[in-house]
Amino acid sequence: MSADPELLALGELSLHGRLVAASNGTYQGSVSLAGDTATVVYKPVEGERPLWDFPDGTLAQREFAAYVVSEALGWSIVPPTLLRDGPLGEGMVQLWIDEAELGAGETELVDIVPQGRVPDGWVGVLDALDGRHNPVTLVHADTDALRRMAVFDAVVNNADRKGGHVLNPGDGRVFGVDHGVTFNADDKLRTVLWGWAGEPIPADVLDDVRRLADQLAGGLGQQLCELVTAVELTATRERCSTLLKSGTFPYPSEDWPAIPWPAF
């Protein structure tokens, strides 16, 4: 899954086609350099739709900022990502993650199950009715990797953690994608990963958040100020402080929809 940063940054970027399900201009392509090739996602700035609540900078910058924070935490949740020029102008280029094929009896890391049938090793998030009015439960796996992702989303204030944005390559790692609506100064956290709300955050995860907070006060903060606003950077530091003081996974806000729609 790894790719040489030089390949992503300097490789010739060719487009294979547009991902039509995406709300903004999103393309699958490949980068090639000196005989090496990697598949990537390319989101040109010109393909972004204006958003009233994210008026500053670009969504591509926010995607890259999310990667920077993921790496600073040491969690590698976001696939290798950078900003660079491409066939349709400057945009975000991110390494493509191939998901593992599910075997018999296996399920996605975020799923819908019949109500009352939450599998062992999973946690329920929300009871609802499906399109046929059958009672169902939104669930996700109870894993350390998803716990870190839930904390990461709280730090970057992710407004769009859908189930389809949680990728499982089948090697024990879990990746999150589509971070264009992050870092807002207002509480915008919308996610399918609410299963641990109010529970203690593991000590080692809090240690990583503490180190991140220290970095945000120095060079990392200076780097992020080139990608998000100073007010948004301050809000990010405050979110870290809140997590460290409470030591618990956050609860949904009463002033904002807790789960993105659609959830997948």
mmCIF file of C-alpha atoms in Angstrom:
data_model
loop_
_atom_site.group_PDB
_atom_site.id
_atom_site.type_symbol
_atom_site.label_atom_id
_atom_site.label_comp_id
_atom_site.label_asym_id
_atom_site.label_seq_id
_atom_site.Cartn_x
_atom_site.Cartn_y
_atom_site.Cartn_z
ATOM 1 C CA MET A 1 0.000 0.000 0.000
ATOM 2 C CA SER A 2 2.924 2.349 0.589
ATOM 3 C CA ALA A 3 4.120 4.745 -2.079
ATOM 4 C CA ASP A 4 7.300 6.769 -2.315
ATOM 5 C CA PRO A 5 6.458 10.413 -1.478
ATOM 6 C CA GLU A 6 8.528 11.431 -4.500
ATOM 7 C CA LEU A 7 6.295 9.283 -6.704
ATOM 8 C CA LEU A 8 3.165 11.054 -5.444
ATOM 9 C CA ALA A 9 4.750 14.497 -5.682
ATOM 10 C CA LEU A 10 6.641 14.249 -8.988
ATOM 11 C CA GLY A 11 5.042 11.360 -10.870
ATOM 12 C CA GLU A 12 3.160 12.084 -14.070
ATOM 13 C CA LEU A 13 -0.515 12.200 -13.143
ATOM 14 C CA SER A 14 -2.900 10.545 -15.597
ATOM 15 C CA LEU A 15 -6.655 10.309 -15.118
ATOM 16 C CA HIS A 16 -8.596 7.051 -15.526
ATOM 17 C CA GLY A 17 -12.091 8.393 -14.938
ATOM 18 C CA ARG A 18 -14.380 10.393 -12.690
ATOM 19 C CA LEU A 19 -15.962 8.907 -9.558
ATOM 20 C CA VAL A 20 -19.530 9.941 -10.295
ATOM 21 C CA ALA A 21 -20.885 9.217 -6.797
ATOM 22 C CA ALA A 22 -18.740 11.994 -5.288
ATOM 23 C CA SER A 23 -20.402 15.379 -4.677
ATOM 24 C CA ASN A 24 -17.276 17.262 -5.836
ATOM 25 C CA GLY A 25 -15.007 16.616 -8.800
ATOM 26 C CA THR A 26 -13.160 13.414 -7.867
ATOM 27 C CA TYR A 27 -11.045 11.300 -10.199
ATOM 28 C CA GLN A 28 -9.193 8.024 -10.056
ATOM 29 C CA GLY A 29 -5.825 8.197 -11.729
ATOM 30 C CA SER A 30 -2.250 7.039 -11.529
ATOM 31 C CA VAL A 31 1.152 8.601 -10.977
ATOM 32 C CA SER A 32 4.193 7.219 -12.805
ATOM 33 C CA LEU A 33 7.870 7.979 -12.278
ATOM 34 C CA ALA A 34 10.980 6.054 -13.333
ATOM 35 C CA GLY A 35 9.032 2.849 -13.903
ATOM 36 C CA ASP A 36 7.052 3.018 -10.646
ATOM 37 C CA THR A 37 3.282 3.502 -10.692
ATOM 38 C CA ALA A 38 0.647 4.010 -8.020
ATOM 39 C CA THR A 39 -3.112 4.457 -8.204
ATOM 40 C CA VAL A 40 -4.382 7.695 -6.683
ATOM 41 C CA VAL A 41 -7.431 9.836 -6.024
ATOM 42 C CA TYR A 42 -7.250 13.355 -7.480
ATOM 43 C CA LYS A 43 -9.594 16.139 -6.345
ATOM 44 C CA PRO A 44 -8.926 19.379 -8.232
ATOM 45 C CA VAL A 45 -9.795 22.638 -6.505
ATOM 46 C CA GLU A 46 -11.710 23.701 -9.625
ATOM 47 C CA GLY A 47 -14.124 20.823 -9.042
ATOM 48 C CA GLU A 48 -15.127 21.939 -5.533
ATOM 49 C CA ARG A 49 -18.655 23.192 -4.904
ATOM 50 C CA PRO A 50 -18.793 26.300 -2.672
ATOM 51 C CA LEU A 51 -19.988 25.570 0.880
ATOM 52 C CA TRP A 52 -21.480 28.354 3.001
ATOM 53 C CA ASP A 53 -20.007 26.985 6.237
ATOM 54 C CA PHE A 54 -16.532 26.339 4.802
ATOM 55 C CA PRO A 55 -15.878 29.645 2.992
ATOM 56 C CA ASP A 56 -12.128 29.876 3.680
ATOM 57 C CA GLY A 57 -9.379 28.110 1.759
ATOM 58 C CA THR A 58 -10.180 24.970 -0.192
ATOM 59 C CA LEU A 59 -11.440 21.500 0.608
ATOM 60 C CA ALA A 60 -8.194 20.153 -0.843
ATOM 61 C CA GLN A 61 -6.233 22.106 1.763
ATOM 62 C CA ARG A 62 -8.407 20.629 4.512
ATOM 63 C CA GLU A 63 -7.832 17.118 3.160
ATOM 64 C CA PHE A 64 -4.085 17.700 3.310
ATOM 65 C CA ALA A 65 -4.350 19.257 6.779
ATOM 66 C CA ALA A 66 -6.147 16.108 7.998
ATOM 67 C CA TYR A 67 -3.263 14.007 6.680
ATOM 68 C CA VAL A 68 -0.735 16.261 8.437
ATOM 69 C CA VAL A 69 -2.545 15.816 11.762
ATOM 70 C CA SER A 70 -2.899 12.064 11.231
ATOM 71 C CA GLU A 71 0.858 11.783 10.719
ATOM 72 C CA ALA A 72 1.629 14.056 13.691
ATOM 73 C CA LEU A 73 -0.437 11.739 15.883
ATOM 74 C CA GLY A 74 1.505 8.773 14.511
ATOM 75 C CA TRP A 75 -1.685 6.953 13.584
ATOM 76 C CA SER A 76 -1.502 6.985 9.742
ATOM 77 C CA ILE A 77 -5.285 7.052 9.494
ATOM 78 C CA VAL A 78 -5.269 9.159 6.333
ATOM 79 C CA PRO A 79 -3.556 7.598 3.286
ATOM 80 C CA PRO A 80 -0.489 9.459 1.969
ATOM 81 C CA THR A 81 -1.811 12.802 0.715
ATOM 82 C CA LEU A 82 -0.372 15.986 -0.769
ATOM 83 C CA LEU A 83 -1.252 19.109 -2.710
ATOM 84 C CA ARG A 84 0.082 19.343 -6.241
ATOM 85 C CA ASP A 85 -0.696 20.359 -9.778
ATOM 86 C CA GLY A 86 -2.572 18.005 -12.060
ATOM 87 C CA PRO A 87 -4.390 17.830 -15.412
ATOM 88 C CA LEU A 88 -7.234 19.982 -14.032
ATOM 89 C CA GLY A 89 -5.090 22.301 -11.931
ATOM 90 C CA GLU A 90 -3.981 22.233 -8.317
ATOM 91 C CA GLY A 91 -5.694 19.724 -6.104
ATOM 92 C CA MET A 92 -5.374 16.968 -3.578
ATOM 93 C CA VAL A 93 -3.653 13.749 -4.592
ATOM 94 C CA GLN A 94 -4.051 10.767 -2.285
ATOM 95 C CA LEU A 95 -2.901 7.172 -2.528
ATOM 96 C CA TRP A 96 -5.769 4.880 -3.538
ATOM 97 C CA ILE A 97 -6.655 2.203 -0.968
ATOM 98 C CA ASP A 98 -7.936 -1.128 -2.254
ATOM 99 C CA GLU A 99 -10.304 -2.749 0.226
ATOM 100 C CA ALA A 100 -10.132 -6.451 1.020
ATOM 101 C CA GLU A 101 -12.818 -8.696 -0.384
ATOM 102 C CA LEU A 102 -15.110 -9.953 2.352
ATOM 103 C CA GLY A 103 -15.249 -13.670 2.971
ATOM 104 C CA ALA A 104 -18.286 -15.719 3.890
ATOM 105 C CA GLY A 105 -19.832 -14.394 7.089
ATOM 106 C CA GLU A 106 -17.604 -11.291 7.165
ATOM 107 C CA THR A 107 -18.998 -7.780 7.222
ATOM 108 C CA GLU A 108 -17.826 -4.211 6.802
ATOM 109 C CA LEU A 109 -16.332 -2.313 9.762
ATOM 110 C CA VAL A 110 -19.482 -0.178 9.789
ATOM 111 C CA ASP A 111 -22.739 -1.904 8.938
ATOM 112 C CA ILE A 112 -26.499 -2.212 9.391
ATOM 113 C CA VAL A 113 -27.859 -5.296 11.205
ATOM 114 C CA PRO A 114 -31.352 -6.388 12.275
ATOM 115 C CA GLN A 115 -32.295 -4.663 15.512
ATOM 116 C CA GLY A 116 -31.319 -6.690 18.583
ATOM 117 C CA ARG A 117 -28.619 -8.635 16.706
ATOM 118 C CA VAL A 118 -25.442 -6.670 17.387
ATOM 119 C CA PRO A 119 -22.605 -9.164 16.744
ATOM 120 C CA ASP A 120 -20.005 -9.972 19.396
ATOM 121 C CA GLY A 121 -17.105 -7.545 19.140
ATOM 122 C CA TRP A 122 -19.338 -4.780 17.769
ATOM 123 C CA VAL A 123 -21.141 -1.829 19.316
ATOM 124 C CA GLY A 124 -24.508 -0.357 18.446
ATOM 125 C CA VAL A 125 -24.854 3.299 17.511
ATOM 126 C CA LEU A 126 -28.440 3.942 16.472
ATOM 127 C CA ASP A 127 -31.742 2.071 16.155
ATOM 128 C CA ALA A 128 -33.830 3.013 13.135
ATOM 129 C CA LEU A 129 -36.103 1.716 10.369
ATOM 130 C CA ASP A 130 -34.719 0.795 6.970
ATOM 131 C CA GLY A 131 -36.323 1.590 3.616
ATOM 132 C CA ARG A 132 -38.792 -1.262 4.084
ATOM 133 C CA HIS A 133 -39.626 -0.179 7.644
ATOM 134 C CA ASN A 134 -37.715 -3.065 9.200
ATOM 135 C CA PRO A 135 -36.119 -2.283 12.589
ATOM 136 C CA VAL A 136 -32.329 -2.146 12.205
ATOM 137 C CA THR A 137 -29.262 -0.989 14.139
ATOM 138 C CA LEU A 138 -26.257 0.958 12.875
ATOM 139 C CA VAL A 139 -23.157 -0.789 14.269
ATOM 140 C CA HIS A 140 -19.398 -0.607 14.012
ATOM 141 C CA ALA A 141 -16.529 -2.850 15.034
ATOM 142 C CA ASP A 142 -15.134 -2.447 18.548
ATOM 143 C CA THR A 143 -11.439 -2.109 17.652
ATOM 144 C CA ASP A 144 -8.475 0.001 18.727
ATOM 145 C CA ALA A 145 -8.050 1.272 15.161
ATOM 146 C CA LEU A 146 -11.604 2.624 15.047
ATOM 147 C CA ARG A 147 -11.218 4.120 18.528
ATOM 148 C CA ARG A 148 -8.265 6.129 17.240
ATOM 149 C CA MET A 149 -10.284 7.148 14.202
ATOM 150 C CA ALA A 150 -13.113 8.365 16.440
ATOM 151 C CA VAL A 151 -10.669 10.495 18.445
ATOM 152 C CA PHE A 152 -9.025 11.747 15.245
ATOM 153 C CA ASP A 153 -12.427 12.834 13.946
ATOM 154 C CA ALA A 154 -13.086 14.691 17.202
ATOM 155 C CA VAL A 155 -9.732 16.486 16.920
ATOM 156 C CA VAL A 156 -10.190 17.587 13.290
ATOM 157 C CA ASN A 157 -13.936 18.152 13.736
ATOM 158 C CA ASN A 158 -14.898 15.843 10.890
ATOM 159 C CA ALA A 159 -18.359 16.729 9.596
ATOM 160 C CA ASP A 160 -18.681 13.696 7.319
ATOM 161 C CA ARG A 161 -17.454 10.340 8.677
ATOM 162 C CA LYS A 162 -19.701 8.061 6.678
ATOM 163 C CA GLY A 163 -19.400 4.280 6.810
ATOM 164 C CA GLY A 164 -18.113 4.362 3.237
ATOM 165 C CA HIS A 165 -15.256 6.610 4.344
ATOM 166 C CA VAL A 166 -13.845 3.825 6.559
ATOM 167 C CA LEU A 167 -11.628 1.573 4.456
ATOM 168 C CA ASN A 168 -10.341 -1.882 5.387
ATOM 169 C CA PRO A 169 -7.410 -3.108 3.258
ATOM 170 C CA GLY A 170 -7.439 -6.428 5.115
ATOM 171 C CA ASP A 171 -4.004 -6.180 6.708
ATOM 172 C CA GLY A 172 -5.049 -4.987 10.159
ATOM 173 C CA ARG A 173 -4.943 -1.306 9.287
ATOM 174 C CA VAL A 174 -7.949 0.970 8.861
ATOM 175 C CA PHE A 175 -7.951 4.113 6.733
ATOM 176 C CA GLY A 176 -10.251 7.113 6.650
ATOM 177 C CA VAL A 177 -10.854 9.183 3.519
ATOM 178 C CA ASP A 178 -12.834 12.261 2.413
ATOM 179 C CA HIS A 179 -11.731 14.915 4.901
ATOM 180 C CA GLY A 180 -12.687 18.029 2.947
ATOM 181 C CA VAL A 181 -15.159 19.246 5.585
ATOM 182 C CA THR A 182 -12.910 19.329 8.636
ATOM 183 C CA PHE A 183 -11.378 21.914 10.998
ATOM 184 C CA ASN A 184 -14.430 24.170 11.202
ATOM 185 C CA ALA A 185 -14.304 26.448 14.251
ATOM 186 C CA ASP A 186 -17.919 25.495 15.112
ATOM 187 C CA ASP A 187 -18.812 22.046 16.416
ATOM 188 C CA LYS A 188 -19.589 20.072 13.246
ATOM 189 C CA LEU A 189 -18.725 16.515 14.305
ATOM 190 C CA ARG A 190 -20.895 14.069 12.359
ATOM 191 C CA THR A 191 -19.848 10.452 12.385
ATOM 192 C CA VAL A 192 -21.039 6.862 12.439
ATOM 193 C CA LEU A 193 -18.472 6.079 15.157
ATOM 194 C CA TRP A 194 -20.455 7.065 18.274
ATOM 195 C CA GLY A 195 -20.342 3.632 19.890
ATOM 196 C CA TRP A 196 -17.983 4.692 22.699
ATOM 197 C CA ALA A 197 -19.575 8.065 23.570
ATOM 198 C CA GLY A 198 -18.867 8.884 27.220
ATOM 199 C CA GLU A 199 -16.422 5.998 27.692
ATOM 200 C CA PRO A 200 -12.783 6.555 28.742
ATOM 201 C CA ILE A 201 -10.300 7.168 25.933
ATOM 202 C CA PRO A 202 -7.346 4.743 26.209
ATOM 203 C CA ALA A 203 -4.355 6.260 27.994
ATOM 204 C CA ASP A 204 -1.961 5.746 25.080
ATOM 205 C CA VAL A 205 -4.375 7.557 22.750
ATOM 206 C CA LEU A 206 -4.575 10.490 25.159
ATOM 207 C CA ASP A 207 -0.770 10.577 25.299
ATOM 208 C CA ASP A 208 -0.692 10.977 21.520
ATOM 209 C CA VAL A 209 -3.278 13.770 21.683
ATOM 210 C CA ARG A 210 -1.180 15.502 24.347
ATOM 211 C CA ARG A 211 1.879 15.381 22.106
ATOM 212 C CA LEU A 212 -0.198 16.712 19.224
ATOM 213 C CA ALA A 213 -1.387 19.624 21.353
ATOM 214 C CA ASP A 214 2.228 20.524 22.113
ATOM 215 C CA GLN A 215 3.089 20.413 18.406
ATOM 216 C CA LEU A 216 0.092 22.582 17.513
ATOM 217 C CA ALA A 217 1.610 25.311 19.670
ATOM 218 C CA GLY A 218 4.789 25.207 17.560
ATOM 219 C CA GLY A 219 5.890 24.252 14.084
ATOM 220 C CA LEU A 220 2.888 22.057 13.305
ATOM 221 C CA GLY A 221 0.579 24.960 14.077
ATOM 222 C CA GLN A 222 2.540 27.190 11.724
ATOM 223 C CA GLN A 223 2.202 24.585 8.978
ATOM 224 C CA LEU A 224 -1.545 24.215 9.508
ATOM 225 C CA CYS A 225 -2.048 27.996 9.428
ATOM 226 C CA GLU A 226 -1.136 27.803 5.746
ATOM 227 C CA LEU A 227 -4.013 25.336 5.233
ATOM 228 C CA VAL A 228 -6.783 26.471 7.610
ATOM 229 C CA THR A 229 -7.545 29.769 9.333
ATOM 230 C CA ALA A 230 -5.979 30.951 12.588
ATOM 231 C CA VAL A 231 -9.399 30.737 14.259
ATOM 232 C CA GLU A 232 -9.761 27.127 13.109
ATOM 233 C CA LEU A 233 -6.290 26.301 14.403
ATOM 234 C CA THR A 234 -7.206 27.750 17.803
ATOM 235 C CA ALA A 235 -10.398 25.682 17.806
ATOM 236 C CA THR A 236 -8.374 22.548 17.023
ATOM 237 C CA ARG A 237 -6.132 23.214 20.007
ATOM 238 C CA GLU A 238 -9.218 23.755 22.165
ATOM 239 C CA ARG A 239 -10.713 20.448 21.025
ATOM 240 C CA CYS A 240 -7.504 18.684 22.046
ATOM 241 C CA SER A 241 -7.669 20.392 25.427
ATOM 242 C CA THR A 242 -11.291 19.328 25.889
ATOM 243 C CA LEU A 243 -10.467 15.702 25.124
ATOM 244 C CA LEU A 244 -7.525 15.745 27.525
ATOM 245 C CA LYS A 245 -9.574 17.309 30.328
ATOM 246 C CA SER A 246 -12.545 14.961 29.974
ATOM 247 C CA GLY A 247 -10.554 11.848 29.093
ATOM 248 C CA THR A 248 -13.660 10.474 27.426
ATOM 249 C CA PHE A 249 -15.070 10.040 23.932
ATOM 250 C CA PRO A 250 -17.362 12.977 23.135
ATOM 251 C CA TYR A 251 -21.132 12.869 23.038
ATOM 252 C CA PRO A 252 -23.042 14.122 19.984
ATOM 253 C CA SER A 253 -23.909 17.807 19.963
ATOM 254 C CA GLU A 254 -27.532 18.753 20.550
ATOM 255 C CA ASP A 255 -27.179 21.586 18.037
ATOM 256 C CA TRP A 256 -26.009 19.617 15.008
ATOM 257 C CA PRO A 257 -27.050 16.338 13.315
ATOM 258 C CA ALA A 258 -24.920 13.615 14.869
ATOM 259 C CA ILE A 259 -24.781 11.232 11.908
ATOM 260 C CA PRO A 260 -24.143 12.171 8.270
ATOM 261 C CA TRP A 261 -26.855 11.452 5.728
ATOM 262 C CA PRO A 262 -26.640 9.182 3.943
ATOM 263 C CA ALA A 263 -24.672 7.228 6.541
ATOM 264 C CA PHE A 264 -22.820 5.222 3.857
#
